[in-house]
Structure formats: C-alpha cells, structure tokens
PDB file of C-alpha atoms and ligand atoms in Angstrom:
ATOM      1  CA  UNK A   1       7.564 -12.902 -21.089  1.00 57.00           C
ATOM      2  CA  UNK A   2       7.357 -10.018 -18.675  1.00 63.00           C
ATOM      3  CA  UNK A   3       8.501  -6.480 -19.321  1.00 69.00           C
ATOM      4  CA  UNK A   4       9.837  -4.413 -16.463  1.00 76.00           C
ATOM      5  CA  UNK A   5       7.875  -1.206 -16.073  1.00 79.00           C
ATOM      6  CA  UNK A   6       9.293   1.885 -14.453  1.00 85.00           C
ATOM      7  CA  UNK A   7       7.084   3.691 -12.006  1.00 85.00           C
ATOM      8  CA  UNK A   8       7.704   6.413  -9.482  1.00 89.00           C
ATOM      9  CA  UNK A   9       6.413   5.845  -5.988  1.00 90.00           C
ATOM     10  CA  UNK A  10       4.441   8.873  -4.798  1.00 87.00           C
ATOM     11  CA  UNK A  11       5.425   8.245  -1.166  1.00 88.00           C
ATOM     12  CA  UNK A  12       9.211   7.824  -1.168  1.00 93.00           C
ATOM     13  CA  UNK A  13       9.723   9.333  -4.680  1.00 92.00           C
ATOM     14  CA  UNK A  14      11.848   6.366  -5.610  1.00 92.00           C
ATOM     15  CA  UNK A  15      11.693   5.036  -9.152  1.00 91.00           C
ATOM     16  CA  UNK A  16      11.191   1.316  -9.093  1.00 88.00           C
ATOM     17  CA  UNK A  17      10.733  -1.411 -11.650  1.00 86.00           C
ATOM     18  CA  UNK A  18       7.900  -3.868 -11.620  1.00 80.00           C
ATOM     19  CA  UNK A  19       7.373  -6.931 -13.704  1.00 78.00           C
ATOM     20  CA  UNK A  20       4.059  -6.706 -15.464  1.00 73.00           C
ATOM     21  CA  UNK A  21       2.543  -8.762 -18.220  1.00 76.00           C
ATOM     22  CA  UNK A  22      -0.614  -7.702 -20.057  1.00 75.00           C
ATOM     23  CA  UNK A  23      -3.672  -9.380 -18.614  1.00 79.00           C
ATOM     24  CA  UNK A  24      -1.911 -10.215 -15.377  1.00 78.00           C
ATOM     25  CA  UNK A  25      -2.693  -8.849 -11.956  1.00 78.00           C
ATOM     26  CA  UNK A  26      -0.674  -5.865 -10.808  1.00 78.00           C
ATOM     27  CA  UNK A  27       1.339  -6.286  -7.632  1.00 80.00           C
ATOM     28  CA  UNK A  28      -0.820  -5.835  -4.515  1.00 81.00           C
ATOM     29  CA  UNK A  29       1.166  -2.781  -3.449  1.00 85.00           C
ATOM     30  CA  UNK A  30       0.845  -0.985  -6.818  1.00 83.00           C
ATOM     31  CA  UNK A  31       1.094   1.995  -7.435  1.00 85.00           C
ATOM     32  CA  UNK A  32       3.584   2.088  -4.582  1.00 88.00           C
ATOM     33  CA  UNK A  33       7.043   0.541  -4.498  1.00 90.00           C
ATOM     34  CA  UNK A  34       6.308  -1.582  -1.442  1.00 89.00           C
ATOM     35  CA  UNK A  35       3.710  -2.583   1.110  1.00 88.00           C
ATOM     36  CA  UNK A  36       5.355  -0.149   3.488  1.00 90.00           C
ATOM     37  CA  UNK A  37       4.664   2.844   1.223  1.00 90.00           C
ATOM     38  CA  UNK A  38       1.118   1.684   0.612  1.00 89.00           C
ATOM     39  CA  UNK A  39       0.556   1.555   4.359  1.00 88.00           C
ATOM     40  CA  UNK A  40       2.000   5.043   4.758  1.00 87.00           C
ATOM     41  CA  UNK A  41      -0.380   6.318   2.085  1.00 86.00           C
ATOM     42  CA  UNK A  42      -3.382   4.700   3.745  1.00 84.00           C
ATOM     43  CA  UNK A  43      -2.247   6.059   7.091  1.00 85.00           C
ATOM     44  CA  UNK A  44      -2.110   9.564   5.617  1.00 81.00           C
ATOM     45  CA  UNK A  45      -5.566   9.105   4.180  1.00 79.00           C
ATOM     46  CA  UNK A  46      -6.906   7.963   7.547  1.00 79.00           C
ATOM     47  CA  UNK A  47      -5.287  10.946   9.212  1.00 76.00           C
ATOM     48  CA  UNK A  48      -7.079  13.303   6.847  1.00 72.00           C
ATOM     49  CA  UNK A  49     -10.366  11.523   7.445  1.00 64.00           C
ATOM     50  CA  UNK A  50     -10.091  11.768  11.210  1.00 58.00           C
ATOM     51  CA  UNK A  51      -9.188  15.432  11.063  1.00 61.00           C
ATOM     52  CA  UNK A  52     -12.223  16.195   8.930  1.00 55.00           C
ATOM     53  CA  UNK A  53     -14.824  13.957  10.575  1.00 55.00           C
ATOM     54  CA  UNK A  54     -13.802  14.065  14.231  1.00 50.00           C
ATOM     55  CA  UNK A  55     -11.758  16.558  16.205  1.00 49.00           C
ATOM     56  CA  UNK A  56     -11.396  14.449  19.339  1.00 46.00           C
ATOM     57  CA  UNK A  57      -8.539  15.392  21.676  1.00 47.00           C
ATOM     58  CA  UNK A  58      -7.122  11.864  21.444  1.00 48.00           C
ATOM     59  CA  UNK A  59      -7.650  11.549  17.685  1.00 47.00           C
ATOM     60  CA  UNK A  60      -3.915  11.239  17.101  1.00 52.00           C
ATOM     61  CA  UNK A  61      -3.579   8.314  19.482  1.00 55.00           C
ATOM     62  CA  UNK A  62      -6.520   6.621  17.820  1.00 53.00           C
ATOM     63  CA  UNK A  63      -5.008   7.150  14.408  1.00 63.00           C
ATOM     64  CA  UNK A  64      -1.717   5.562  15.497  1.00 68.00           C
ATOM     65  CA  UNK A  65      -3.586   2.487  16.695  1.00 65.00           C
ATOM     66  CA  UNK A  66      -5.612   2.452  13.517  1.00 67.00           C
ATOM     67  CA  UNK A  67      -2.435   2.639  11.449  1.00 61.00           C
ATOM     68  CA  UNK A  68      -0.901  -0.288  13.326  1.00 69.00           C
ATOM     69  CA  UNK A  69      -3.995  -2.417  12.751  1.00 68.00           C
ATOM     70  CA  UNK A  70      -4.062  -1.371   9.116  1.00 62.00           C
ATOM     71  CA  UNK A  71      -0.388  -2.179   8.606  1.00 67.00           C
ATOM     72  CA  UNK A  72      -0.908  -5.631  10.098  1.00 69.00           C
ATOM     73  CA  UNK A  73      -3.937  -6.202   7.884  1.00 65.00           C
ATOM     74  CA  UNK A  74      -2.063  -5.147   4.769  1.00 64.00           C
ATOM     75  CA  UNK A  75       0.862  -7.445   5.472  1.00 65.00           C
ATOM     76  CA  UNK A  76      -1.501 -10.330   6.184  1.00 64.00           C
ATOM     77  CA  UNK A  77      -3.404  -9.650   2.953  1.00 60.00           C
ATOM     78  CA  UNK A  78      -0.165  -9.592   0.960  1.00 58.00           C
ATOM     79  CA  UNK A  79       0.775 -12.997   2.284  1.00 51.00           C
ATOM     80  CA  UNK A  80      -2.555 -14.354   1.047  1.00 47.00           C
ATOM     81  CA  UNK A  81      -2.062 -12.688  -2.339  1.00 50.00           C
ATOM     82  CA  UNK A  82       1.389 -14.228  -2.710  1.00 49.00           C
ATOM     83  CA  UNK A  83      -0.037 -17.689  -2.131  1.00 48.00           C
ATOM     84  CA  UNK A  84      -2.816 -17.088  -4.692  1.00 50.00           C
ATOM     85  CA  UNK A  85      -0.317 -15.812  -7.278  1.00 52.00           C
ATOM     86  CA  UNK A  86       1.850 -18.913  -6.889  1.00 50.00           C
ATOM     87  CA  UNK A  87      -1.148 -21.128  -7.522  1.00 50.00           C
ATOM     88  CA  UNK A  88      -2.065 -19.354 -10.744  1.00 47.00           C
TER      89      UNK A  88
HETATM   90 ZN1  LIG B 101       7.924   3.907  -2.031  1.00 50.61          ZN
END
C-alpha cells in the first residue's frame, strides 16, 4: 500500500502529491514536482556556477547550451529509471 505524500515544489511553488512507500525509491524528480522543475533548478545552479567561476562575455550563451544538454540528459535518465522501476 502506498500513501500519498504532500510536498511543495521549491521551483513552481505548487503543492503536489507523490506516492511513496517506506523502503521504496523516491521518484527521480524528487524533491520537485516534475522533471521540468528539476531541470530548471539544475539550470539555476549551473548559472550560479558560471557566474562565480567564469565571467566570459558569452557565458550566457554557453549556459543556455549547457541547460539544453542537461535537460536532454535528465529526460533520457528518467526514461531509464522508469524501465528499471517497472522491472522491480
Ligand atoms: Zn514544480
């Protein structure tokens, strides 16, 4: 039996429910409501990193590209996770 947990996403501030059973893996996008919000959070984090470590004039363009690659990676990873979860 799973119990729906209520959690507030720190990105979109939306309260969402997730099904979680003790001892089971949390959803891959936790603590965010979706993969999209997780990507946004990682993108923000990357932005901060680039601002601190490198002040290149085209840093923003690089970050956009980085975000796109990251988003693609995250979505690909989630697909793999879904397949693993179904097997378990
Ligand atoms: Zn969200």
